[in-house]
Structure formats: structure tokens, C-alpha cells
Amino acid sequence: MSEDSVNRPRHIAVIMDGNGRWARSRGAPRAHGHQAGFRTTRDIVEACAKLQIESLTLFAFSSENWKRPEKEVGFLLDLFLRALQSEVAKLHENKVRIQFIGDRTAFSDKLQLQMSEAEKKTLNNDGLKLAIAVNYGGRWDIVNAAKKIATDVQQGKLQVDDIDQTLFGEYISLSHLSEPDLFIRTGGEKRISNYLLWHLAYTELYFTDVLWPDFNEEEIKRAINYYSGRQRRFGKTGDQVVNNDA
Ligand code: FPP
């Protein structure tokens, strides 16, 4: 299938898994795997921009990742900081708009500052919308939305009867983006792991055994080809979709 003829997803959401196993298979420390994973992240962002994907959301650090050994958590946070320092200028040049989702209050002031500066600098870019989930959990996101809605009701800005799925969705992270069309998880596990729980309701799921540091442009094209062959029915029958019935 030629690249032009594939039905491309507008928004891809990724769980980048397998860095640790990639390192272990080489007898190297886990940090080596994360470093290699970072290089893959850079390549995949570039590939998505080239393939004209509108939005890419990456799970970089889950709210459960704090349970890892202190040294590994420290390494990952340091890697994010260094990545921001080294990559933002180039991403900006390439018109990428960066946004972070998750509870960032747990991070150092320095890291929080780098994040908000990256967001501010790239705010008006009209290229790839890159969202990075850090200290993020899907349940946190839903609870956070519920709290904000409750506050607005309490302050009289909303009535309880105004609350429906559309309104709720507006309080969830990434409400300004289209919902993910394609979810990719590398590293062989077939789980959502508290990722974008609200958003993935109708998303096509793609799991691959390839470990994140080995994932590349060819692999993401494979995932996109898988997506292009799926028929998205959103609860309708296959015939309705084929006939384009409302
Ligand atoms: C999962 O592999 C990976 C992570 C928890 C961290 C993700 C970080 C990167 C890909 C590198 C940096 C990215 C940015 C945006 C700067 P794992 O450690 O769970 O692997 P395992 O399942 O094989 O142990």
C-alpha cells in the first residue's frame, strides 16, 4: 500500500515500554535502556511530523512510576530535564507544539519551569501537537475533571443538569485535541496501564512485542497500516459504516 493511500490516524497515543528489558538483554543497566528509549522517542516524533500525524501523545512517566527504585526515578527525571534542555529549540524550529499532561506539582521547580517554558515557547506552532504525559494517570485525570466540575457547580458557574459526556470531556486533559485514533504499546504487554482511560473509549489498539528502543519509523508505519485496515464502527453495523449512514 502506498503511503498516500493509507487512512492515516490523526492522533496516536503511545506507551513506550521495554527499555529495561532491552538493556538487560545487553547486560547493561536499565538507565542505558532509557537513554536508548529517548533516542527512539526523538526519531518517532520526527517520523510522525514527517507522516503528517496531527497529534502524538507519549506516556513518559506514570503516576505509578514513583514506585521504581529511587535511583531509576532520579535518572528518568534527570533525563527529562536534559531532554527539554537539548530538544525544545529544534522542536520549535520544526513547528512542534509541546504540551505536558499530568500532575506536575510533584516535580522540582526547575523541571516545572522548563516544562512551562517549553509550552509557552511553542504555543503558537501549527505543526505536530506533541503531548507528553508525566506523573499522569487516567483515573487521576477523571477525578481531577470531576473536582473541577464540582467546584464550578459550587461557584454557580454550572448547573448539575449541564453535566453530560461532552461537558465532562471538556474538563479532561487534551480536550482541545481529537480523540486518539490509534493506541500503540510496545514491549509485549497487552494492558492500558491507567493511560488515557477516558480518551481510549473508541481507539484502535495495537500491541507489538518490539521493545521501545527497537521501535522505529518502519514499525510505526506498520502500526499505521494496521489502523488503516480497521473499520471503525462507533457502535454502528458494518453495513451502516460502508453506506455512510448517519
Ligand atoms: C518503560 O520501559 C519506559 C519508561 C517508564 C520511561 C519512558 C522514558 C523514555 C522512553 C525515555 C525518555 C523520554 C522522554 C520524553 C524524555 P520500562 O522501564 O518499563 O521497561 P521494562 O518493562 O522492560 O522494564
mmCIF file of N, CA, C and O and ligand atoms in Angstrom, residues 16-21 30 34 37-38 41 60 65 68 72 76 79-80 83 212, ligand 1:
data_model
loop_
_atom_site.group_PDB
_atom_site.id
_atom_site.type_symbol
_atom_site.label_atom_id
_atom_site.label_comp_id
_atom_site.label_asym_id
_atom_site.label_seq_id
_atom_site.Cartn_x
_atom_site.Cartn_y
_atom_site.Cartn_z
ATOM 1 N N MET A 16 5.401 3.684 25.755
ATOM 2 C CA MET A 16 6.756 3.332 25.309
ATOM 3 C C MET A 16 7.332 2.345 26.323
ATOM 4 O O MET A 16 7.913 2.754 27.309
ATOM 5 N N ASP A 17 7.151 1.049 26.080
ATOM 6 C CA ASP A 17 7.546 0.066 27.089
ATOM 7 C C ASP A 17 8.662 -0.828 26.559
ATOM 8 O O ASP A 17 8.715 -1.115 25.362
ATOM 9 N N GLY A 18 9.517 -1.267 27.476
ATOM 10 C CA GLY A 18 10.532 -2.256 27.111
ATOM 11 C C GLY A 18 11.968 -1.768 27.220
ATOM 12 O O GLY A 18 12.899 -2.508 26.868
ATOM 13 N N ASN A 19 12.162 -0.565 27.737
ATOM 14 C CA ASN A 19 13.537 -0.045 27.862
ATOM 15 C C ASN A 19 14.392 -0.924 28.774
ATOM 16 O O ASN A 19 15.556 -1.199 28.481
ATOM 17 N N GLY A 20 13.803 -1.330 29.902
ATOM 18 C CA GLY A 20 14.552 -2.117 30.892
ATOM 19 C C GLY A 20 14.973 -3.465 30.323
ATOM 20 O O GLY A 20 16.134 -3.880 30.452
ATOM 21 N N ARG A 21 14.029 -4.124 29.640
ATOM 22 C CA ARG A 21 14.345 -5.447 29.077
ATOM 23 C C ARG A 21 15.365 -5.335 27.945
ATOM 24 O O ARG A 21 16.224 -6.189 27.776
ATOM 25 N N ARG A 30 19.636 -0.500 33.478
ATOM 26 C CA ARG A 30 18.343 -0.033 32.956
ATOM 27 C C ARG A 30 18.449 1.387 32.386
ATOM 28 O O ARG A 30 17.789 1.725 31.411
ATOM 29 N N HIS A 34 16.831 3.401 29.017
ATOM 30 C CA HIS A 34 16.061 4.653 28.955
ATOM 31 C C HIS A 34 16.735 5.658 28.016
ATOM 32 O O HIS A 34 16.072 6.390 27.292
ATOM 33 N N GLY A 37 15.897 4.554 24.727
ATOM 34 C CA GLY A 37 14.472 4.849 24.536
ATOM 35 C C GLY A 37 14.264 6.311 24.180
ATOM 36 O O GLY A 37 13.417 6.655 23.354
ATOM 37 N N PHE A 38 15.052 7.161 24.772
ATOM 38 C CA PHE A 38 14.952 8.599 24.475
ATOM 39 C C PHE A 38 15.299 8.861 23.007
ATOM 40 O O PHE A 38 14.615 9.626 22.318
ATOM 41 N N THR A 41 12.400 7.973 21.004
ATOM 42 C CA THR A 41 11.351 8.984 21.140
ATOM 43 C C THR A 41 11.596 10.121 20.146
ATOM 44 O O THR A 41 10.689 10.569 19.445
ATOM 45 N N ALA A 60 5.367 9.187 29.245
ATOM 46 C CA ALA A 60 6.781 9.218 29.624
ATOM 47 C C ALA A 60 6.990 8.811 31.072
ATOM 48 O O ALA A 60 8.033 8.241 31.422
ATOM 49 N N ASN A 65 5.024 5.159 38.381
ATOM 50 C CA ASN A 65 6.481 5.008 38.197
ATOM 51 C C ASN A 65 7.299 5.474 39.393
ATOM 52 O O ASN A 65 8.477 5.111 39.519
ATOM 53 N N ARG A 68 9.312 2.886 41.452
ATOM 54 C CA ARG A 68 10.587 2.305 40.992
ATOM 55 C C ARG A 68 11.714 2.691 41.945
ATOM 56 O O ARG A 68 11.576 3.651 42.715
ATOM 57 N N GLU A 72 16.504 4.952 39.803
ATOM 58 C CA GLU A 72 15.931 4.948 38.444
ATOM 59 C C GLU A 72 15.003 6.155 38.250
ATOM 60 O O GLU A 72 15.014 6.798 37.191
ATOM 61 N N LEU A 76 15.438 9.033 35.434
ATOM 62 C CA LEU A 76 14.395 9.391 34.458
ATOM 63 C C LEU A 76 14.084 10.891 34.509
ATOM 64 O O LEU A 76 13.976 11.549 33.476
ATOM 65 N N LEU A 79 16.794 12.749 32.974
ATOM 66 C CA LEU A 79 16.748 12.581 31.509
ATOM 67 C C LEU A 79 15.705 13.524 30.892
ATOM 68 O O LEU A 79 15.949 14.151 29.855
ATOM 69 N N PHE A 80 14.546 13.669 31.552
ATOM 70 C CA PHE A 80 13.521 14.595 31.031
ATOM 71 C C PHE A 80 14.059 16.012 31.000
ATOM 72 O O PHE A 80 13.879 16.743 30.026
ATOM 73 N N ALA A 83 16.530 16.327 28.307
ATOM 74 C CA ALA A 83 15.852 16.251 27.003
ATOM 75 C C ALA A 83 15.204 17.593 26.680
ATOM 76 O O ALA A 83 15.273 18.079 25.549
ATOM 77 N N TRP A 212 10.708 -0.778 23.078
ATOM 78 C CA TRP A 212 10.721 0.628 22.641
ATOM 79 C C TRP A 212 12.033 1.068 21.977
ATOM 80 O O TRP A 212 12.009 1.704 20.922
HETATM 81 C C1 FPP B 1 9.152 1.918 30.043
HETATM 82 O O1 FPP B 1 10.163 0.960 29.959
HETATM 83 C C2 FPP B 1 9.671 3.278 29.935
HETATM 84 C C3 FPP B 1 9.549 4.257 30.893
HETATM 85 C C4 FPP B 1 8.901 4.090 32.188
HETATM 86 C C5 FPP B 1 10.098 5.602 30.683
HETATM 87 C C6 FPP B 1 9.899 6.169 29.331
HETATM 88 C C7 FPP B 1 11.036 7.023 29.013
HETATM 89 C C8 FPP B 1 11.623 7.105 27.802
HETATM 90 C C9 FPP B 1 11.154 6.389 26.597
HETATM 91 C C10 FPP B 1 12.818 7.914 27.612
HETATM 92 C C11 FPP B 1 12.675 9.384 27.740
HETATM 93 C C12 FPP B 1 11.548 10.054 27.093
HETATM 94 C C13 FPP B 1 11.383 11.408 27.089
HETATM 95 C C14 FPP B 1 10.082 12.009 26.630
HETATM 96 C C15 FPP B 1 12.454 12.344 27.537
HETATM 97 P P1 FPP B 1 10.402 0.038 31.209
HETATM 98 O O2 FPP B 1 11.469 0.633 32.041
HETATM 99 O O3 FPP B 1 9.104 -0.200 31.920
HETATM 100 O O4 FPP B 1 10.888 -1.275 30.516
HETATM 101 P P2 FPP B 1 10.708 -2.770 31.045
HETATM 102 O O5 FPP B 1 9.213 -3.040 31.034
HETATM 103 O O6 FPP B 1 11.424 -3.571 30.011
HETATM 104 O O7 FPP B 1 11.320 -2.845 32.394
#
